[in-house]
CSV table of C-alpha atoms in Angstrom, one decimal:
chain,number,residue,atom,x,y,z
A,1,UNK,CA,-17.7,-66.0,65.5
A,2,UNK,CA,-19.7,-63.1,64.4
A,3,UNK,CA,-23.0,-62.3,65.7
A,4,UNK,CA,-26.1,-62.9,63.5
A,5,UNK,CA,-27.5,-59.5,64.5
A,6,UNK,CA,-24.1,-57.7,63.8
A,7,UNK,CA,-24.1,-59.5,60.6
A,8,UNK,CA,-28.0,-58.6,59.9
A,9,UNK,CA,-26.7,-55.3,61.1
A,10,UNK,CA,-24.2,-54.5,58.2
A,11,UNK,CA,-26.0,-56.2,55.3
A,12,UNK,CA,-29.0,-53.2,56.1
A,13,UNK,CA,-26.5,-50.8,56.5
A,14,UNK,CA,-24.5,-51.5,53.5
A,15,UNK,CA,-27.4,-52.2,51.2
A,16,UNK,CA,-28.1,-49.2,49.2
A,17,UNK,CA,-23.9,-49.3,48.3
A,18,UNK,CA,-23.9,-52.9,47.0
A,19,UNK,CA,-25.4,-52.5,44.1
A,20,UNK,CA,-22.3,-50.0,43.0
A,21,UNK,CA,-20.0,-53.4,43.4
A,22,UNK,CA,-21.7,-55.6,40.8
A,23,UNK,CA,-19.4,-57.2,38.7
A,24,UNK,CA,-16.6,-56.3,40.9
A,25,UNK,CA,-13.4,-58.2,41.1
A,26,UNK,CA,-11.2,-57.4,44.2
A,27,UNK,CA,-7.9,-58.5,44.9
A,28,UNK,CA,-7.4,-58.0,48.8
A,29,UNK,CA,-4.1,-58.3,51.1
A,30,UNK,CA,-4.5,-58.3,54.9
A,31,UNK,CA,-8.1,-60.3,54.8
A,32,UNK,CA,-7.4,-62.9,56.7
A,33,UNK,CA,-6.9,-61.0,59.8
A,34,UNK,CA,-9.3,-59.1,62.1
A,35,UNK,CA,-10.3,-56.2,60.1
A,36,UNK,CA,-10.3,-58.3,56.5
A,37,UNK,CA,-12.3,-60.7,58.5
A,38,UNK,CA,-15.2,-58.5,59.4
A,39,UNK,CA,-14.7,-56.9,55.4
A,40,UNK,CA,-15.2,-60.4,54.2
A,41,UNK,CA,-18.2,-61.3,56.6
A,42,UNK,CA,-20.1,-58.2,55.4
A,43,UNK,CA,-19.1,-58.9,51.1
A,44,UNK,CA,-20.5,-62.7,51.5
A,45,UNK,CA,-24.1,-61.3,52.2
A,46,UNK,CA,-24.2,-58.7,49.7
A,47,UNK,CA,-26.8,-59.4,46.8
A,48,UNK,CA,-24.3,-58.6,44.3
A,49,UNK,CA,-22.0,-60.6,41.9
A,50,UNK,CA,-18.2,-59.9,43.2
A,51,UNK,CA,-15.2,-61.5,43.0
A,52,UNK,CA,-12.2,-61.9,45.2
A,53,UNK,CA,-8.4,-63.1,45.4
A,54,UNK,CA,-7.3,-63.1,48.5
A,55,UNK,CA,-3.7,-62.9,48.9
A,56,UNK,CA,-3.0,-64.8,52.3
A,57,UNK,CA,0.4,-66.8,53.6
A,58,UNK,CA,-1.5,-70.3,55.1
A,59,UNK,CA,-4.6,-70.8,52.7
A,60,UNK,CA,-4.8,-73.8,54.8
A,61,UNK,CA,-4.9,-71.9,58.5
A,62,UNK,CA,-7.5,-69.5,57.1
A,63,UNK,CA,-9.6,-72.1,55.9
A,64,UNK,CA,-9.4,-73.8,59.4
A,65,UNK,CA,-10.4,-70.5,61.0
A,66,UNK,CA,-13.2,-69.0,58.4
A,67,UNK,CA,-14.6,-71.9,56.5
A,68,UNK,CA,-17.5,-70.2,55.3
A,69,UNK,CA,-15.3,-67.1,54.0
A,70,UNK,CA,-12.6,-69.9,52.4
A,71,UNK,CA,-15.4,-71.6,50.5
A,72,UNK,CA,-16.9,-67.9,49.4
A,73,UNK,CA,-13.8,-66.3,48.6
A,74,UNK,CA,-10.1,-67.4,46.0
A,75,UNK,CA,-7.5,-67.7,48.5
A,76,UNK,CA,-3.9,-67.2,46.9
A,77,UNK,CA,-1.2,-68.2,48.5
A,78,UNK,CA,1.7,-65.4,49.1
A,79,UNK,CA,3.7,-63.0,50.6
A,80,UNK,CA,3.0,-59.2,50.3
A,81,UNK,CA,6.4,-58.2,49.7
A,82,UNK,CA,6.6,-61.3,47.3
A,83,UNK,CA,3.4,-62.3,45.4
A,84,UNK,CA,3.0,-63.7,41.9
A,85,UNK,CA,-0.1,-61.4,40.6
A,86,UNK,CA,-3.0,-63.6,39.8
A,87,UNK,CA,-4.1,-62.6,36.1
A,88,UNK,CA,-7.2,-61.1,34.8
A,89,UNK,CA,-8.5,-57.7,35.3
A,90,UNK,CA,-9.3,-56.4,38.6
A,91,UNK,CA,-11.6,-53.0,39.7
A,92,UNK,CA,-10.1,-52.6,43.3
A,93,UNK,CA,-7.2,-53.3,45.3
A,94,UNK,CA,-7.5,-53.0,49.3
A,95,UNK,CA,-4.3,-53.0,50.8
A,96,UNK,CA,-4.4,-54.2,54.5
A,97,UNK,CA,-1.6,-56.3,54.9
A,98,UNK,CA,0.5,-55.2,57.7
A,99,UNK,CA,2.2,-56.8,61.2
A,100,UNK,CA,1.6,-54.5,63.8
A,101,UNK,CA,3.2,-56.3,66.6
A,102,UNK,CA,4.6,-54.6,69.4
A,103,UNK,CA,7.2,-57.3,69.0
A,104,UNK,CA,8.3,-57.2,66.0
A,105,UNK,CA,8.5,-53.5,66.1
A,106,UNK,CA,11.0,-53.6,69.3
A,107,UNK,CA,12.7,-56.5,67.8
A,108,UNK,CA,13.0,-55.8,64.1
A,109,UNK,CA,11.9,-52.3,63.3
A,110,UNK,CA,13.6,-52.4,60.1
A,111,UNK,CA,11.8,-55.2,58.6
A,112,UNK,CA,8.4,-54.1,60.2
A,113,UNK,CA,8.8,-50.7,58.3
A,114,UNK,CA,10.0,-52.4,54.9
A,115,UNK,CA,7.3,-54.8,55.0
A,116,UNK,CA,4.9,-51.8,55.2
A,117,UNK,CA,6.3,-49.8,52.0
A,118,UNK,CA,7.7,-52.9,50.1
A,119,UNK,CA,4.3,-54.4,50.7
A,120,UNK,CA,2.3,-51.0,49.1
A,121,UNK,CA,4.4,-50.6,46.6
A,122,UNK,CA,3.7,-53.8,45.2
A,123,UNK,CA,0.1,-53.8,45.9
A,124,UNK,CA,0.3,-50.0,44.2
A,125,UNK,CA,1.9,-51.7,40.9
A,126,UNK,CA,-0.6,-54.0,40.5
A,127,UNK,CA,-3.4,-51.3,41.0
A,128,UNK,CA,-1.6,-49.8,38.4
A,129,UNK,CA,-1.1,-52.6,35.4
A,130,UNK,CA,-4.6,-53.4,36.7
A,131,UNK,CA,-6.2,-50.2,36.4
A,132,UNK,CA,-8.2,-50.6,39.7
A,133,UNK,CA,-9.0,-48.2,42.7
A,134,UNK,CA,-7.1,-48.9,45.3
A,135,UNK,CA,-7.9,-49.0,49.2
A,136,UNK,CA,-4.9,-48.5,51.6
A,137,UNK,CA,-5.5,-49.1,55.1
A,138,UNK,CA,-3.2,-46.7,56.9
A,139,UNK,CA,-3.1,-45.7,61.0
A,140,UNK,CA,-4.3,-43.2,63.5
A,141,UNK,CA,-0.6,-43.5,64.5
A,142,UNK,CA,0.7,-41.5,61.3
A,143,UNK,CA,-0.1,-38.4,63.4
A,144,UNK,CA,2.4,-39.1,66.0
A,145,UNK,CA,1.7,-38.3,69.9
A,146,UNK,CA,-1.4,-36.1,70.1
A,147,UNK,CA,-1.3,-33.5,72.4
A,148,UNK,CA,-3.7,-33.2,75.2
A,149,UNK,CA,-5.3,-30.1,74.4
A,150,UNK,CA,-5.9,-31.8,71.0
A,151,UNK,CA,-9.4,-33.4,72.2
A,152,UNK,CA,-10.0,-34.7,68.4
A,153,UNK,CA,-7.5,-35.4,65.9
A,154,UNK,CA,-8.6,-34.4,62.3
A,155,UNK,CA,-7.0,-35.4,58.8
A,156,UNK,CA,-5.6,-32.0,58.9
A,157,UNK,CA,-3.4,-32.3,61.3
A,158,UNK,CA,0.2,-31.7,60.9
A,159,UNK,CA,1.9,-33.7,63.6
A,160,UNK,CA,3.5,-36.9,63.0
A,161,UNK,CA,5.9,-39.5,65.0
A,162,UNK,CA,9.9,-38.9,66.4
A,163,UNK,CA,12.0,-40.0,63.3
A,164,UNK,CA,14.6,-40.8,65.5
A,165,UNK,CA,12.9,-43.4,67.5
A,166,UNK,CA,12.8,-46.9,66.3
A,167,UNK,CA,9.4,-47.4,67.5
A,168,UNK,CA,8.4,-45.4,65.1
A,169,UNK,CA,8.8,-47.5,62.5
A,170,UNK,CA,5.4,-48.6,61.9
A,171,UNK,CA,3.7,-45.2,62.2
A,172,UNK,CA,6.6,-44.0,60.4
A,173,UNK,CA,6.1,-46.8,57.7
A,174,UNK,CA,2.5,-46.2,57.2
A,175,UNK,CA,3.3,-42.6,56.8
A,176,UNK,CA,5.8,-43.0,53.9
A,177,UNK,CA,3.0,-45.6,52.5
A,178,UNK,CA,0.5,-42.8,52.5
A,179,UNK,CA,3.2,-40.2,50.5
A,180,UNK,CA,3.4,-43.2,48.1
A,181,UNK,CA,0.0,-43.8,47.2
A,182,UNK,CA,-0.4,-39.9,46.6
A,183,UNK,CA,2.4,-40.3,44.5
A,184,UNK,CA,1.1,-42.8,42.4
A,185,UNK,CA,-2.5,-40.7,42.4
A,186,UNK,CA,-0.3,-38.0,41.0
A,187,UNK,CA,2.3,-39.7,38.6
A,188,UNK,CA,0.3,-42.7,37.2
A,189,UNK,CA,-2.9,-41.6,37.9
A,190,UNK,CA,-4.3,-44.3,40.0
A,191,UNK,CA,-7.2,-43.7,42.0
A,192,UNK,CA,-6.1,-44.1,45.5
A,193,UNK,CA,-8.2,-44.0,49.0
A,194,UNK,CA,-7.3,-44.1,52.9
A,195,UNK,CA,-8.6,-44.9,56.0
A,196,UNK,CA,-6.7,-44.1,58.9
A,197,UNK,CA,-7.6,-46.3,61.3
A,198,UNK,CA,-7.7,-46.0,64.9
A,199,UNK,CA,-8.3,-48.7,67.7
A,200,UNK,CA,-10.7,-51.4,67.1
A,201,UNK,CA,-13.0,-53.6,69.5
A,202,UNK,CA,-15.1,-56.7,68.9
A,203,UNK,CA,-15.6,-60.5,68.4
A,204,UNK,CA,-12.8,-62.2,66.6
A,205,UNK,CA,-10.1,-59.5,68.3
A,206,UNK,CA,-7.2,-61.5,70.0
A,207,UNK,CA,-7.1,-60.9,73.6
A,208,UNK,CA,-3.5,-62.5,73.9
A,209,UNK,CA,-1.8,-59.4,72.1
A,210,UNK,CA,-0.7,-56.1,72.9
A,211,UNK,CA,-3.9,-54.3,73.1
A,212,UNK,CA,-5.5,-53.3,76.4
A,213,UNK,CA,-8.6,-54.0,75.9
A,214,UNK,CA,-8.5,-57.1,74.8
A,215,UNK,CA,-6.1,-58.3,77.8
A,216,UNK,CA,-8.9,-56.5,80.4
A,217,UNK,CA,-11.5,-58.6,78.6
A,218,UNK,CA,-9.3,-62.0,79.4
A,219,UNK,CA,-8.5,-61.2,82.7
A,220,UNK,CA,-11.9,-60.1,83.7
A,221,UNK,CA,-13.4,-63.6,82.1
A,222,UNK,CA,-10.9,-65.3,83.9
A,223,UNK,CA,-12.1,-63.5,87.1
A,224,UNK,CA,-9.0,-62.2,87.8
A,225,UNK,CA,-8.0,-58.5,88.6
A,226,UNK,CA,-7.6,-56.3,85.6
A,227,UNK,CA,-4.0,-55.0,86.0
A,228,UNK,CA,-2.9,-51.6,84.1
A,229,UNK,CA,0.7,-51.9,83.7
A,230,UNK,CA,0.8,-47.8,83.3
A,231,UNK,CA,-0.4,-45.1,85.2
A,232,UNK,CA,-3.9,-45.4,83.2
A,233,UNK,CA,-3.7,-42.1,82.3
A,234,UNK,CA,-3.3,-42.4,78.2
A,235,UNK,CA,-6.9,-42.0,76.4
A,236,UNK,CA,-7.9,-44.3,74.1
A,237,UNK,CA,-11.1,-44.9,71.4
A,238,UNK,CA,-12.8,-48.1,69.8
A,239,UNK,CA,-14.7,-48.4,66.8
A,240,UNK,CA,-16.8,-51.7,67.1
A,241,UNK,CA,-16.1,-53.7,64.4
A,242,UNK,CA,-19.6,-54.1,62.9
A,243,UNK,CA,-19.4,-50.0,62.2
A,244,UNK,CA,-16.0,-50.2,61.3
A,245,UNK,CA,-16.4,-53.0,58.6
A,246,UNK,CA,-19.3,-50.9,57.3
A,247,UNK,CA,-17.3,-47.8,56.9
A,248,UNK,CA,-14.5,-49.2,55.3
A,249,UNK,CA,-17.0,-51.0,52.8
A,250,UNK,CA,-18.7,-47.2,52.6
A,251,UNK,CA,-15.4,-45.5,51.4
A,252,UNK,CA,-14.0,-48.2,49.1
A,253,UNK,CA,-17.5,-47.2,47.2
A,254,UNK,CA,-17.9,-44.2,48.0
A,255,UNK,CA,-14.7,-42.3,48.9
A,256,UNK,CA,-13.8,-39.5,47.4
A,257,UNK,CA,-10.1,-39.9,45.4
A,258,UNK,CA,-7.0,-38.9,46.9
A,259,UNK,CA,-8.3,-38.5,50.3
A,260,UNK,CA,-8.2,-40.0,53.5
A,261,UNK,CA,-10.2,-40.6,56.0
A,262,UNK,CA,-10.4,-40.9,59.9
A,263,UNK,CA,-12.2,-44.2,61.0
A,264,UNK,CA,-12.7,-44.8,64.6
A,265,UNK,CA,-14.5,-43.4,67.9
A,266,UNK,CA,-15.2,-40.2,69.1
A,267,UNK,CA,-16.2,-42.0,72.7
A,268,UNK,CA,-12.7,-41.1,74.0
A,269,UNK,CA,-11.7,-43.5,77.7
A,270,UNK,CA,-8.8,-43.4,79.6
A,271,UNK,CA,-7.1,-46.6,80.2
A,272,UNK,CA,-7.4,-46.5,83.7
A,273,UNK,CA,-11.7,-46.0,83.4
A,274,UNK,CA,-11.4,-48.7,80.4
A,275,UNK,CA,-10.3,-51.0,83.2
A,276,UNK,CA,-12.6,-50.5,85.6
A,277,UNK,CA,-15.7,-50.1,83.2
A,278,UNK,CA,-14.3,-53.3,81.5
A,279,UNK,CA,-14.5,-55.0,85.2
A,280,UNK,CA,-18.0,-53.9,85.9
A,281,UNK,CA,-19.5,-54.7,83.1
A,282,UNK,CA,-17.8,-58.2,83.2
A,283,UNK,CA,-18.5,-58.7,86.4
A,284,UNK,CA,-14.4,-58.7,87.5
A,285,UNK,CA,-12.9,-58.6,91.0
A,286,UNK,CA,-11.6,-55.0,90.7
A,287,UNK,CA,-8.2,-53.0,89.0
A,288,UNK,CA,-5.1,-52.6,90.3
A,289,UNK,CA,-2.9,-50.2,88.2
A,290,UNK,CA,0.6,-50.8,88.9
A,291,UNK,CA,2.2,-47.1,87.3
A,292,UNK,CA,5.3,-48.6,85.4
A,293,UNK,CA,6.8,-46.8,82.9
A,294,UNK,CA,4.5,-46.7,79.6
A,295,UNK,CA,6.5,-49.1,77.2
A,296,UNK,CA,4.7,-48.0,74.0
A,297,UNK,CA,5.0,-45.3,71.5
A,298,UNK,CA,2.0,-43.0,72.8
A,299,UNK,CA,1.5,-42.9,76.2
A,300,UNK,CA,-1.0,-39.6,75.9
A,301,UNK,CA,-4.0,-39.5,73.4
A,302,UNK,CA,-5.2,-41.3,70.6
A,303,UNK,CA,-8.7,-40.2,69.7
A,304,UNK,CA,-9.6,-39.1,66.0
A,305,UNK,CA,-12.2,-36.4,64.5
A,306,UNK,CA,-14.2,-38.5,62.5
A,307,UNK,CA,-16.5,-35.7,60.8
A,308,UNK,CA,-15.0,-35.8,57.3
A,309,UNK,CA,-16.2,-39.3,57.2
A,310,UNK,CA,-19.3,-38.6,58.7
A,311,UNK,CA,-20.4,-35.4,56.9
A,312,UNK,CA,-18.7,-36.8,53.2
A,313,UNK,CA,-19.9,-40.7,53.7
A,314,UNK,CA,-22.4,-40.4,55.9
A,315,UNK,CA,-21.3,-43.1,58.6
A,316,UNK,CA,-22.1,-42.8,62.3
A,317,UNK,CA,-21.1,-45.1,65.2
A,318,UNK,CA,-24.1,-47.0,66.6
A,319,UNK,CA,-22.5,-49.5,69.3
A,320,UNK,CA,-20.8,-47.5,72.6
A,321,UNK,CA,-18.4,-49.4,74.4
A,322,UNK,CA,-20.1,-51.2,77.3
A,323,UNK,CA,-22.0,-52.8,74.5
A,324,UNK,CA,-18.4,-53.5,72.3
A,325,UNK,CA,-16.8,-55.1,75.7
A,326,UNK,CA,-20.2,-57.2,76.1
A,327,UNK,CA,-20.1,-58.4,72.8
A,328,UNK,CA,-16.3,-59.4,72.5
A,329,UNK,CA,-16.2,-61.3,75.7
A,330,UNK,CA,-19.2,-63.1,74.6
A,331,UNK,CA,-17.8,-64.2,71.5
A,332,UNK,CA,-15.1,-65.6,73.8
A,333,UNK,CA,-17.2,-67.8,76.1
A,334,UNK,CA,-18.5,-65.3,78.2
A,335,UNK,CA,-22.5,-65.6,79.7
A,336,UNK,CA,-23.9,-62.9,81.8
C-alpha cells in the first residue's frame, strides 16, 4: 500500500504538469508492476481528464492486487510480444513491460532479450499508426560495468555490457531497444523519450527477489542477521519511488524528444554499509557478509549522474535512504 503522505506528496509535486495531460489517452505496458504501480497511483489523483489501456497478462491478479487502480484504469488483456491493439486514437505510449529476473536471464537469456526488442517494437508500431509520443523505460544497465573512478555515470557515456556474456542479455536487450526507438525518431518520425532507470526502493517493492535491498529489509523484519552473499564491496543507489514516479510523470510531459534521461540517486552505498545501515535502522541483530563469488552482471558500481534531468526537468530527490528503508519495511508490517 502506498502512503497517504507519499501520495499527497506527488499530487503537489506533479500539479503544475497535469494540466498538459488533459484529454490524454495513454496506452501503457509494464503498469501492473512496481514502477507502473506508483505511475498509476500518481495519474488517479490528477485533476485532469485522461484515459488509459492498460495492457496487462492477468486483469484478474491485478485487480486483486490494485483495486482502486483496476476500477480507475481499462485493463486489456495481453502479451507484449503478442497484443491485439485496442482501437481509437491514442497521445502516448509508455513502454515498461519487461522481466528482469535474474532467473530468467541465467536460464533463458534468449527469450529475456527477445521479449525486450519484440516487445518495443510492437509498442513502437503502435506509437506509430497511433501517432503518439512514446515513453520507453530503458536501464542504468545499458552502460555496462562502471568503472570505479567513474563516481557518476552520465548519458554521455560510452561504455556498455560484454557482448559475449549471456548475462548480458537484458542490458544488452534494452540497449538495442534504445537504438530502435532512435530509429523510429529518425525514420518515421515518432516522438520518442527515455529514462534510464537505475535501482529503485519503496513500498510495494518485492523483498523475495533478487534485489539486495529488499532481501536486507526481510531479514532484518524477521530479526534475523542480514547476510551479504558478496564481499559487499559493489556500490549501489535508490531512487524512492515517490520521486521516481514523479520524474517519470515529469519527462513523459516534459521531456525533450529523442533524449534520454538518467533517473535514480546520486546517494551512492556500498552493499556492505547498505546492510548494516539497513540493520540499524530496522533494529536487526547485525551482518555477516559471507565473500562468495558475486553471481551478477556488475559486481562494481552502479550509480548515475542525474543532472540532465535535474537541470532540463527540474526534478530533485527529496527522500534519503534511511527514510526509503523506513518506509518500505513499514509497508510490510514493520512498527518502530
Amino acid at each position: 500500500m502506498i502512503p497517504q503522505d507519499d501520495l499527497v506528496a506527488m499530487e503537489s509535486a506533479l500539479a503544475p504538469l497535469w494540466p498538459r495531460l488533459e484529454g490524454a489517452r495513454i496506452f501503457m505496458t509494464g503498469g501492473t508492476g512496481f514502477i507502473g504501480r506508483w505511475m498509476l497511483a500518481a495519474l488517479a489523483r490528477a485533476p485532469v481528464s485522461v484515459d488509459v489501456a492498460l495492457l496487462t497478462r492477468d486483469p484478474a491478479l491485478f485487480a486483486l492486487r490494485a483495486p482502486d487502480l483496476a476500477r480507475r484504469f481499462a485493463l486489456r488483456a495481453g502479451d507484449i510480444t503478442r497484443f491485439v491493439p485496442p482501437p481509437g486514437d491514442f497521445t502516448h505510449v509508455i513502454h515498461g513491460a519487461t522481466d528482469a529476473s535474474a532467473a530468467l536471464r541465467d536460464s533463458d537469456p534468449r527469450r529475456m532479450f527477445d521479449t525486450i526488442l519484440g516487445g518495443t517494437r510492437a509498442a513502437l508500431d503502435l506509437a506509430v499508426d497511433r501517432g503518439a509520443r512514446f515513453v520507453f523505460m530503458s536501464s542504468g544497465a545499458v552502460y555496462g560495468v562502471q568503472p570505479w573512478d567513474v563516481a557518476y555515470v552520465g548519458e554521455d557515456w560510452m561504455g556498455g555490457p560484454d557482448p559475449l556474456d549471456p548475462r548480458s542479455s537484458y542490458a544488452e536487450g534494452k540497449r538495442a531497444a534504445e537504438t530502435l526507438c532512435a530509429i523510429y525518431g529518425s525514420q518515421f518520425g515518432l516522438d520518442t523519450v527515455g529514462a534510464r532507470i537505475f535501482a529503485l526502493l519503496g513500498p510495494l517493492l518485492s523483498l523475495d527477489t533478487h534485489f539486495a535491498a529488499g532481501n536486507f529489509i526481510r531479514d532484518a523484519m524477521a530479526g534475523r542477521i542480514v547476510r551479504v552473499e558478496g564481499s559487499g564491496q559493489a556500490v549501489r543507489s535508490y531512487l524512492y519511488a515517490a520521486d521516481l514516479a514523479v520524474w517519470m510523470w515529469t519527462l513523459t510531459i516534459a521531456g525533450a524528444s529523442v533524449a534520454s534521461y538518467n533517473v535514480g540517486s546520486e546517494e551512492a552505498v556500498s552493499i556492505a554499509d547498505l546492510a548494516h545501515r539497513t540493520a540499524a535502522v530496522l533494529g536487526g541483530p547485525g551482518v555477516e557478509i559471507l565473500g562468495r563469488p558475486d553471481p551478477g552482471w556488475n559486481p562494481g558500481r552502479y550509480v548515475p549522474s542525474t543532472a540532465r534531468i535535474r537541470r532540463d526537468l527540474g526534478v530533485t530527490a527529496t527522500v534519503d535512504l534511511d527514510t526509503a528503508i523506513r518506509r518500505t519495511a513499514a509497508s510490510h508490517g514493520w512498527t518502530a
